[in-house]
Amino acid sequence: MIETRANSKKLFIKTYGCQMNVYDSDRMMDALAPHGYETTLDMAQADLVLLNTCHIREKASEKVFSELGRLRELQDERRALGGDMMIGVAGCVAQAEGEEIARRAPVVDMVFGPQAYHRLPDMLARAEAQRHLHPSLKRAVVDTDFPEEDKFEHLPAAKKEVTIKRGLTAFLTVQEGCDKFCSFCVVPYTRGAEVSRPVAQVIAEARGLVEAGVKEITLLGQNVNAYHGVDDKGRTVGLGALAYLLAEIGGLERLRYTTSHPRDMDDALMAAHRDLDILMPYLHLPVQSGSDSILKAMNRRHTAAEYLDVIERIKTVRPDMALSGDFIVGFPGETDQDFEDTLKIIADVGYASAYSFKYSTRPGTPGATLGDQVAEEVKTERLHRLQELVNTQTTAFHQSCVGKTLPVLIERPGRQAGQVGGRSPYLQAVHLEGSAELIGAIHPVEIIGTSTNSLVGRLKAA
Ligand code: SAH
Ligand code: SF4
Ligand code: F3S
């Protein structure tokens, strides 16, 4: 139980975007807990609302401004009742647009990027100090610097009580930022250069999570397989070697990582997949396009054949590896033939799942200056065709599991009484009849059917 203090203030964080933002939101909660903030699930009750934003596509970015409009109304309502509400914008839109957000939305008290979260209590104190000022004199506190110091070292350790609430599975950021500069992507600008957390820090955090009851950890990074943390002896450790170290933590039963870049699937990581049972046979390996000329224009720095070669190597060490990917349709200059090449690579790989997006021009990226933009209707049509193909593959993959017995980590009560739900090694949701006592462990489950996005199973006597 988290202690409720009489003078405690309520915090609401709304998280957009990728898993790294989910992790960051938890760490912001940890950072504010010692300052009297406890989280609420009701935005209208919050003394402080933080929007943890995503800048990856135009639509994602614009959501922030519509939310800020709604927040202004909530703030007015609270003020009418004699209360107040502070509002902060964090995350990748904050990093990309900084001061501009405060200009467009004066309701905002703080704007701060992902590398400044350890300074949040200090920013909050500065913003609070302005509360009594006349609105015309108030200035949003803006912090979008990329600091020299290690953010993670300055953030308080994940609190055990808070961690328990996070359940049986947890994210752990091991690497941040990106040096790859794909020509469509804002991440290198919003998250900065690639930084890997030291090995000891990662292990300590993983141990803490496991002690708090976590059974499955997903290591996170924009380029997680480019991880190169330093160990206590000053040696550089890659993701493969890190996986072996994490496998030694008693009680940790499953390990995943996301997102990987095809260029960084090295032999050590392949070996880890061959040797380590806790490393789950599910790999999210985005390729974006199946056309070499588009891959070149995207600055992905690999060809379609090289990608297929990586897939072949991984299947050699782990034949049951399920694959997932990301695709962009309608990158500038994408012809019908380029798009057909993308459908072809999808057909060749056979994905268990995939995420696909229409190309969205992002200001400041090299892609934004390219001519030959693809018409919106063409993008829509291509996206539909691609998604149809992927859906067929997902269904086929689910079907192929029927009749098999899979180890399922039972995580929660099911939607109906008497049911429980969990995940297969391949990250599929599995539902089955069973009592709540099953929750918290891995059980053998015979897959007896499928529904739209999940598997239906039956507990097998061990
Ligand atoms: N680091 C990861 C992906 C980060 S962004 C990688 O390299 O694969 C997640 C996904 O969003 C990308 O894989 C890409 O498919 C999509 N994406 C990124 N920028 C985009 C843009 N400008 N328009 C459309 N989709 C985009
Ligand atoms: Fe973006 Fe490319 Fe870096 Fe992934 S590898 S985060 S797509 S620049
Ligand atoms: Fe979005 Fe930033 Fe993640 S742009 S996808 S929240 S790294």
XYZ file of C-alpha atoms and ligand atoms in Angstrom:
503
model
C 0.000 0.000 0.000
C 1.188 3.464 -0.801
C 0.864 5.678 2.222
C -1.677 8.448 1.748
C -0.436 11.676 3.210
C -2.866 14.341 4.331
C -1.106 16.960 2.240
C -0.533 14.731 -0.755
C -1.083 16.117 -4.208
C -2.518 14.249 -7.152
C -0.627 13.531 -10.340
C -2.062 12.371 -13.648
C 0.234 11.393 -16.502
C -1.162 10.751 -19.955
C 1.221 8.731 -22.076
C 1.388 8.740 -25.860
C 3.789 6.994 -28.233
C 6.165 4.117 -27.701
C 7.041 1.888 -24.739
C 9.924 4.167 -23.834
C 7.386 6.804 -22.948
C 5.494 4.262 -20.841
C 8.709 3.540 -18.948
C 9.514 7.249 -18.642
C 6.068 8.022 -17.247
C 6.656 5.484 -14.467
C 10.008 7.047 -13.709
C 8.441 10.514 -13.550
C 5.966 9.146 -11.012
C 8.904 7.775 -9.014
C 10.641 11.145 -9.227
C 7.619 13.027 -7.920
C 6.550 10.562 -5.203
C 9.093 11.890 -2.644
C 7.655 15.360 -3.274
C 4.209 14.366 -2.089
C 2.621 13.381 -5.394
C 0.515 10.286 -5.716
C -1.062 9.208 -8.965
C -4.743 9.463 -9.733
C -6.657 7.843 -12.568
C -9.004 10.821 -12.790
C -7.536 13.693 -14.735
C -10.157 16.121 -13.432
C -8.921 15.536 -9.848
C -5.257 16.147 -10.616
C -3.194 18.982 -9.158
C -0.582 18.277 -11.800
C -1.224 16.871 -15.267
C 1.708 15.778 -17.414
C 1.306 14.889 -21.075
C 4.101 12.562 -22.151
C 3.995 13.173 -25.867
C 5.022 11.539 -29.144
C 6.290 13.355 -32.226
C 6.726 10.402 -34.576
C 3.877 11.246 -36.968
C 1.919 14.430 -37.518
C -1.292 12.996 -36.069
C 0.466 11.900 -32.894
C 1.853 15.404 -32.430
C -1.402 17.212 -33.032
C -3.185 15.191 -30.342
C -1.239 17.165 -27.749
C -2.775 20.482 -28.728
C -6.331 19.178 -28.713
C -5.693 17.665 -25.276
C -4.325 20.990 -24.035
C -7.559 22.636 -25.151
C -9.545 20.205 -23.009
C -7.177 20.708 -20.099
C -7.749 24.444 -20.155
C -11.439 23.810 -19.532
C -10.675 21.403 -16.688
C -8.308 23.927 -15.185
C -11.013 26.628 -15.343
C -13.459 24.308 -13.613
C -11.011 23.585 -10.807
C -10.186 27.245 -10.356
C -13.892 28.069 -10.161
C -14.015 25.662 -7.209
C -11.031 27.328 -5.544
C -8.465 24.732 -6.605
C -5.830 24.744 -9.318
C -4.182 22.480 -11.860
C -0.623 22.699 -13.160
C 0.108 21.426 -16.636
C 3.356 20.106 -18.065
C 4.238 18.828 -21.524
C 6.990 16.199 -21.565
C 8.260 13.779 -24.191
C 9.209 14.117 -27.804
C 6.877 16.943 -28.865
C 8.221 18.970 -25.940
C 11.771 18.282 -27.078
C 11.025 19.131 -30.711
C 8.910 22.232 -30.198
C 10.047 23.573 -26.808
C 9.066 27.192 -26.205
C 6.678 27.111 -29.187
C 4.262 24.928 -27.173
C 3.988 27.532 -24.434
C 3.385 30.207 -27.077
C 0.636 28.185 -28.748
C -0.877 27.014 -25.463
C -0.312 29.533 -22.653
C -2.085 27.149 -20.261
C 1.171 25.149 -20.071
C 3.374 25.675 -16.986
C 6.290 23.439 -17.958
C 7.777 22.064 -21.172
C 10.589 19.547 -20.845
C 12.250 16.916 -22.986
C 13.030 13.249 -22.251
C 16.576 14.014 -21.104
C 15.429 16.378 -18.353
C 13.160 14.125 -16.281
C 15.557 13.971 -13.343
C 15.213 17.751 -13.049
C 11.422 17.565 -12.823
C 11.101 18.330 -9.070
C 13.236 21.412 -9.536
C 11.237 22.571 -12.571
C 8.049 22.019 -10.656
C 9.279 24.170 -7.774
C 10.140 26.945 -10.228
C 6.754 26.679 -11.927
C 4.943 26.662 -8.569
C 6.799 29.792 -7.504
C 5.080 31.598 -10.360
C 1.574 30.621 -9.367
C 0.850 33.837 -7.517
C 2.063 35.993 -10.424
C -0.327 37.821 -12.700
C -0.945 35.673 -15.832
C 0.763 38.280 -18.023
C 3.995 37.829 -16.029
C 3.976 34.024 -15.938
C 6.531 32.210 -18.079
C 6.495 28.501 -18.738
C 9.546 26.698 -17.385
C 11.229 25.201 -20.456
C 13.997 22.572 -20.285
C 15.003 20.914 -23.525
C 18.765 20.705 -22.940
C 20.618 17.465 -23.464
C 22.526 17.378 -20.168
C 26.006 15.993 -19.652
C 25.028 14.064 -16.534
C 23.378 10.656 -16.640
C 19.654 11.139 -16.225
C 19.182 7.593 -14.945
C 21.716 8.028 -12.170
C 19.881 11.100 -10.968
C 16.411 9.596 -11.077
C 15.374 7.879 -7.838
C 15.384 4.083 -7.939
C 12.069 2.608 -9.007
C 9.960 2.438 -5.836
C 9.003 -1.011 -4.781
C 5.405 -0.165 -3.984
C 4.950 1.519 -7.309
C 6.669 -1.347 -9.050
C 4.282 -3.906 -7.632
C 1.436 -2.024 -9.216
C 3.214 -2.510 -12.518
C 2.478 -6.196 -12.277
C 4.275 -9.240 -13.555
C 5.802 -7.694 -16.624
C 7.923 -4.580 -16.738
C 9.833 -2.388 -19.149
C 13.442 -1.502 -18.502
C 15.114 1.114 -20.672
C 18.728 0.115 -21.334
C 19.510 2.345 -24.286
C 18.178 5.661 -25.457
C 18.513 7.832 -28.489
C 19.556 7.022 -32.003
C 22.531 7.741 -34.250
C 21.054 6.157 -37.373
C 19.194 9.116 -38.856
C 16.709 7.339 -41.106
C 15.550 10.153 -43.346
C 11.892 9.993 -42.244
C 12.440 9.875 -38.498
C 12.444 12.456 -35.697
C 13.838 10.201 -32.979
C 17.516 11.203 -33.339
C 16.416 14.808 -32.813
C 13.926 14.261 -29.994
C 15.885 11.690 -28.004
C 19.405 12.698 -28.926
C 22.470 10.549 -29.498
C 22.653 6.881 -28.562
C 23.443 6.335 -24.900
C 23.623 2.950 -23.149
C 23.129 2.578 -19.416
C 26.011 0.921 -17.535
C 25.641 -2.835 -17.031
C 25.586 -2.653 -13.213
C 22.745 -0.116 -13.307
C 20.682 -2.352 -15.602
C 21.300 -5.464 -13.511
C 20.440 -3.647 -10.286
C 17.202 -2.337 -11.730
C 16.304 -5.775 -13.113
C 16.968 -7.371 -9.710
C 14.773 -4.785 -8.038
C 11.951 -5.528 -10.449
C 12.245 -9.280 -9.935
C 12.293 -8.843 -6.143
C 9.069 -6.880 -6.503
C 7.442 -9.802 -8.290
C 8.180 -9.116 -11.947
C 8.587 -12.309 -14.011
C 9.094 -10.846 -17.465
C 11.264 -7.891 -18.417
C 11.271 -6.171 -21.783
C 14.492 -4.285 -22.383
C 13.821 -1.060 -24.216
C 15.776 1.149 -26.554
C 15.141 2.996 -29.797
C 17.970 0.793 -31.028
C 18.061 -1.720 -28.240
C 20.346 -4.132 -30.055
C 22.933 -1.384 -30.480
C 23.269 -1.503 -26.676
C 26.880 -1.180 -25.609
C 26.960 -0.635 -21.858
C 30.141 -0.510 -19.818
C 30.715 -3.059 -17.069
C 32.585 -2.604 -13.785
C 35.873 -3.529 -15.423
C 35.421 -0.892 -18.119
C 34.632 -3.417 -20.848
C 31.880 -2.840 -23.362
C 29.003 -5.299 -23.193
C 26.550 -5.801 -26.063
C 22.910 -6.846 -25.834
C 23.731 -10.529 -26.344
C 26.188 -10.562 -23.421
C 23.760 -8.532 -21.304
C 21.099 -11.185 -21.901
C 23.405 -13.888 -20.464
C 23.974 -11.748 -17.350
C 20.260 -11.115 -16.875
C 19.523 -14.829 -17.328
C 21.432 -15.434 -14.084
C 18.899 -13.496 -12.027
C 16.904 -16.149 -10.170
C 13.175 -15.624 -10.550
C 13.365 -13.813 -13.863
C 11.527 -16.105 -16.243
C 11.196 -14.208 -19.478
C 13.262 -11.652 -21.293
C 12.310 -9.628 -24.368
C 13.774 -6.584 -26.074
C 12.514 -3.967 -28.496
C 13.117 -2.237 -30.937
C 15.935 -3.681 -32.974
C 17.659 -2.506 -36.111
C 18.593 -5.150 -38.711
C 22.177 -3.867 -38.877
C 22.755 -4.581 -35.201
C 21.632 -8.224 -35.085
C 25.130 -9.459 -34.263
C 26.425 -12.989 -33.669
C 26.472 -12.580 -29.885
C 22.758 -11.819 -29.879
C 22.076 -14.760 -32.184
C 24.043 -16.991 -29.793
C 21.987 -15.718 -26.860
C 18.821 -16.719 -28.722
C 20.324 -20.143 -29.300
C 21.407 -20.662 -25.668
C 18.990 -18.860 -23.396
C 15.549 -20.237 -22.667
C 14.439 -17.023 -21.017
C 14.994 -15.062 -24.223
C 11.587 -15.253 -25.872
C 11.247 -16.344 -29.513
C 9.646 -13.123 -30.708
C 11.587 -10.466 -32.558
C 10.376 -7.035 -33.603
C 12.644 -6.191 -36.502
C 11.369 -3.292 -38.611
C 12.345 -3.163 -42.289
C 10.064 -0.272 -43.395
C 10.167 -1.167 -47.101
C 11.064 -4.070 -49.361
C 12.462 -1.877 -52.129
C 16.195 -1.268 -52.226
C 15.874 2.180 -53.753
C 13.388 3.260 -51.073
C 15.549 1.701 -48.338
C 18.419 3.758 -49.697
C 16.370 6.948 -49.776
C 15.277 6.170 -46.214
C 18.946 5.866 -45.215
C 18.279 2.464 -43.649
C 21.741 1.362 -44.768
C 20.788 -2.206 -45.647
C 19.123 -3.915 -48.582
C 16.076 -6.168 -48.676
C 18.361 -9.175 -49.248
C 20.476 -8.294 -46.202
C 17.325 -8.099 -44.092
C 16.192 -11.504 -45.339
C 19.632 -12.850 -44.518
C 19.287 -11.690 -40.904
C 15.919 -13.436 -40.702
C 17.434 -16.612 -42.057
C 20.273 -16.510 -39.510
C 17.891 -15.964 -36.620
C 15.670 -18.814 -37.787
C 18.689 -21.079 -37.929
C 19.371 -20.584 -34.220
C 15.713 -20.355 -33.229
C 13.469 -22.052 -35.813
C 10.273 -21.063 -34.012
C 11.165 -17.344 -33.927
C 8.027 -15.266 -34.523
C 8.643 -12.025 -36.367
C 7.105 -8.636 -36.244
C 7.925 -5.541 -38.253
C 7.167 -1.909 -39.027
C 6.314 -0.635 -42.494
C 5.955 2.815 -43.985
C 3.919 3.207 -47.177
C 4.116 6.231 -49.442
C 7.637 7.392 -48.688
C 8.480 10.128 -51.263
C 9.206 8.567 -54.641
C 7.631 5.174 -53.781
C 6.380 3.699 -57.074
C 3.868 0.881 -57.575
C 6.807 -1.442 -58.135
C 8.512 -0.316 -54.899
C 5.298 -1.047 -53.065
C 5.000 -4.466 -54.712
C 8.525 -5.171 -53.437
C 7.290 -4.394 -49.923
C 4.399 -6.849 -50.317
C 6.913 -9.375 -51.586
C 9.223 -9.098 -48.595
C 6.206 -9.476 -46.298
C 5.180 -12.592 -48.203
C 8.748 -13.941 -47.979
C 9.127 -13.358 -44.238
C 5.672 -14.289 -42.982
C 5.014 -12.044 -39.988
C 3.256 -12.939 -36.757
C 2.289 -9.280 -36.472
C 3.252 -5.952 -38.004
C 2.684 -2.237 -37.597
C 2.206 -0.127 -40.682
C 1.946 3.582 -41.213
C 1.406 6.121 -43.967
C 4.499 8.234 -44.415
C 4.123 11.450 -42.457
C 6.387 14.373 -43.306
C 8.282 15.467 -40.204
C 9.735 18.963 -40.047
C 13.505 18.992 -39.711
C 14.070 15.504 -41.153
C 15.808 15.038 -44.532
C 12.656 13.339 -45.868
C 10.740 16.586 -45.489
C 12.753 18.245 -48.258
C 12.247 15.463 -50.813
C 10.022 16.073 -53.809
C 7.801 13.436 -55.360
C 5.397 13.082 -52.450
C 2.902 10.242 -52.805
C -0.778 11.235 -53.007
C -2.853 10.605 -49.891
C -5.331 8.277 -51.704
C -2.438 6.192 -52.973
C -1.015 5.896 -49.453
C -4.427 4.870 -48.130
C -4.889 2.229 -50.782
C -1.384 0.817 -50.242
C -1.834 0.759 -46.491
C -5.066 -1.231 -46.864
C -3.475 -3.762 -49.157
C -0.478 -4.163 -46.892
C -2.630 -4.554 -43.796
C -4.804 -7.148 -45.509
C -1.739 -9.218 -46.277
C -0.388 -8.886 -42.742
C -3.782 -9.756 -41.247
C -3.856 -12.958 -43.270
C -0.410 -13.815 -41.941
C -1.346 -13.018 -38.342
C -4.415 -15.223 -38.611
C -2.349 -18.022 -40.163
C 0.197 -17.707 -37.362
C -2.492 -17.909 -34.662
C -4.048 -20.903 -36.452
C -0.693 -22.660 -36.587
C -0.632 -22.624 -32.775
C -3.876 -24.558 -32.433
C -3.172 -28.050 -31.095
C 0.147 -27.010 -29.557
C 0.836 -26.705 -25.870
C 2.491 -23.395 -25.062
C 3.915 -22.065 -21.817
C 1.683 -19.132 -20.889
C 2.525 -16.509 -18.288
C -0.837 -15.982 -16.636
C -1.031 -12.286 -15.833
C -4.559 -11.258 -14.957
C -8.177 -12.229 -14.461
C -10.000 -12.736 -17.755
C -12.828 -10.661 -19.133
C -15.374 -13.117 -17.799
C -15.612 -14.624 -14.335
C -13.725 -17.901 -14.077
C -11.281 -16.919 -16.816
C -7.678 -15.809 -16.749
C -5.469 -14.217 -19.399
C -1.800 -14.211 -20.222
C 0.792 -14.238 -22.981
C 2.394 -16.948 -25.052
C 6.163 -16.865 -25.742
C 5.223 -15.272 -29.086
C 3.485 -12.370 -27.310
C 0.001 -13.564 -28.251
C -2.778 -12.907 -25.766
C -4.166 -16.210 -24.464
C -7.492 -16.660 -22.631
C -8.496 -19.734 -20.707
C -10.816 -21.027 -18.026
C -9.044 -21.039 -14.697
C -8.955 -19.635 -11.189
C -7.088 -16.541 -10.051
C -4.587 -18.801 -8.267
C -2.942 -19.417 -11.637
C -1.967 -15.752 -11.913
C 1.720 -15.060 -11.473
C 3.254 -18.182 -12.969
C 3.898 -19.852 -16.291
C 1.542 -22.768 -16.980
C 1.329 -25.201 -19.888
C -1.732 -24.334 -21.959
C -3.104 -26.305 -24.863
C -4.289 -23.972 -27.596
C -7.763 -25.043 -28.669
C -8.864 -22.125 -30.826
C -8.401 -18.540 -31.887
C -10.457 -15.382 -31.698
C -9.787 -12.103 -33.509
C -6.588 -11.065 -31.773
C -5.933 -13.814 -29.319
C -5.738 -17.518 -28.630
C -8.127 -19.614 -26.618
C -6.507 -22.276 -24.454
C -7.114 -24.996 -21.922
C -4.912 -25.577 -18.894
C -2.929 -28.741 -19.242
C -2.145 -30.781 -16.192
C 1.575 -30.339 -15.585
N 13.800 2.610 -33.736
C 12.832 1.894 -34.377
C 11.543 2.598 -34.680
C 11.191 3.874 -34.088
S 9.761 4.676 -34.643
C 13.418 1.364 -35.678
O 14.436 1.811 -36.121
O 12.822 0.530 -36.251
C 8.547 3.423 -34.826
C 8.052 3.283 -36.216
O 7.339 4.428 -36.620
C 9.128 3.126 -37.275
O 9.622 1.847 -37.348
C 8.414 3.547 -38.527
O 7.784 2.468 -39.146
C 7.369 4.527 -38.023
N 7.719 5.901 -38.406
C 8.756 6.626 -37.985
N 8.770 7.834 -38.583
C 7.687 7.869 -39.407
C 7.159 8.828 -40.317
N 7.750 10.000 -40.513
N 6.018 8.509 -40.979
C 5.422 7.314 -40.802
N 5.873 6.367 -39.987
C 7.007 6.623 -39.285
Fe 14.241 6.359 -36.251
Fe 15.790 4.951 -37.871
Fe 16.659 5.592 -35.449
Fe 14.714 3.804 -35.737
S 16.835 3.580 -36.466
S 14.769 5.487 -34.279
S 13.594 4.601 -37.484
S 16.247 7.008 -37.097
Fe 7.194 8.837 -30.227
Fe 9.343 9.730 -29.046
Fe 8.701 7.182 -28.871
S 8.599 10.346 -31.015
S 7.677 6.801 -30.788
S 7.557 8.860 -28.054
S 10.742 8.020 -29.028
